[in-house]
Amino acid sequence: YKLLYGHTNVPKNCKRHPRLSVWVKYQRRHLRLYMSGERSSMTEERFYKLTKLGFQWNPRKEKLNCLIN
């Protein structure tokens, strides 16, 4: 996706890549659970690997930061 579109912000209901869209939503949800101490499949290692790849954990916040700066 990043190679095709130049970013990792997969739309919530991406019609061209629906399975990827669901996977991204799952990762974001499980990071929130992990950060709040709840049961989650997210690991610290996965978080760092995805972050290193440019995964956007909160695309709305990142978009807002770009507009402000």
XYZ file of C-alpha atoms in Angstrom:
69
model
C 0.000 0.000 0.000
C 2.790 2.389 0.918
C 4.572 1.633 -2.360
C 1.387 2.247 -4.360
C 0.100 5.366 -2.604
C 3.153 6.808 -0.826
C 1.648 6.604 2.671
C 0.298 4.117 5.180
C -3.034 5.789 5.907
C -5.354 3.043 4.670
C -8.947 4.359 4.565
C -11.390 2.843 7.040
C -13.523 1.362 4.254
C -10.989 0.918 1.454
C -12.849 -0.727 -1.425
C -9.679 -1.683 -3.288
C -8.088 -3.323 -0.240
C -10.884 -4.333 2.161
C -8.881 -6.988 4.020
C -6.023 -4.556 4.588
C -8.502 -1.982 5.865
C -9.849 -4.453 8.426
C -6.307 -5.464 9.455
C -5.294 -1.821 9.994
C -8.404 -1.175 12.097
C -7.563 -4.285 14.143
C -3.985 -3.095 14.776
C -5.152 0.338 15.916
C -7.776 -1.150 18.204
C -5.329 -3.559 19.782
C -2.789 -0.814 20.384
C -5.450 1.118 22.329
C -6.229 -1.998 24.356
C -2.523 -2.684 24.947
C -1.873 0.898 26.072
C -4.776 0.775 28.527
C -3.510 -2.481 30.037
C -6.318 -4.597 28.651
C -5.957 -7.959 26.961
C -4.579 -7.502 23.461
C -2.693 -9.286 20.710
C -0.447 -6.225 20.291
C 3.132 -6.612 21.430
C 5.827 -4.043 21.991
C 7.840 -5.629 19.188
C 4.946 -5.390 16.692
C 4.281 -1.788 17.722
C 7.902 -0.790 17.064
C 8.103 -2.679 13.765
C 4.911 -1.110 12.425
C 5.945 2.342 13.643
C 9.311 1.954 11.923
C 7.470 1.157 8.669
C 5.526 4.411 9.009
C 2.255 2.928 10.250
C -0.134 5.722 11.177
C -1.640 4.920 14.551
C -3.886 7.975 14.662
C -4.228 9.419 11.152
C -6.664 12.184 12.203
C -4.235 13.486 14.805
C -1.317 13.255 12.362
C -3.301 15.154 9.722
C -4.148 17.861 12.260
C -0.479 18.154 13.251
C 0.461 18.668 9.596
C -2.113 21.438 9.243
C -0.938 23.179 12.417
C 2.777 22.961 11.655
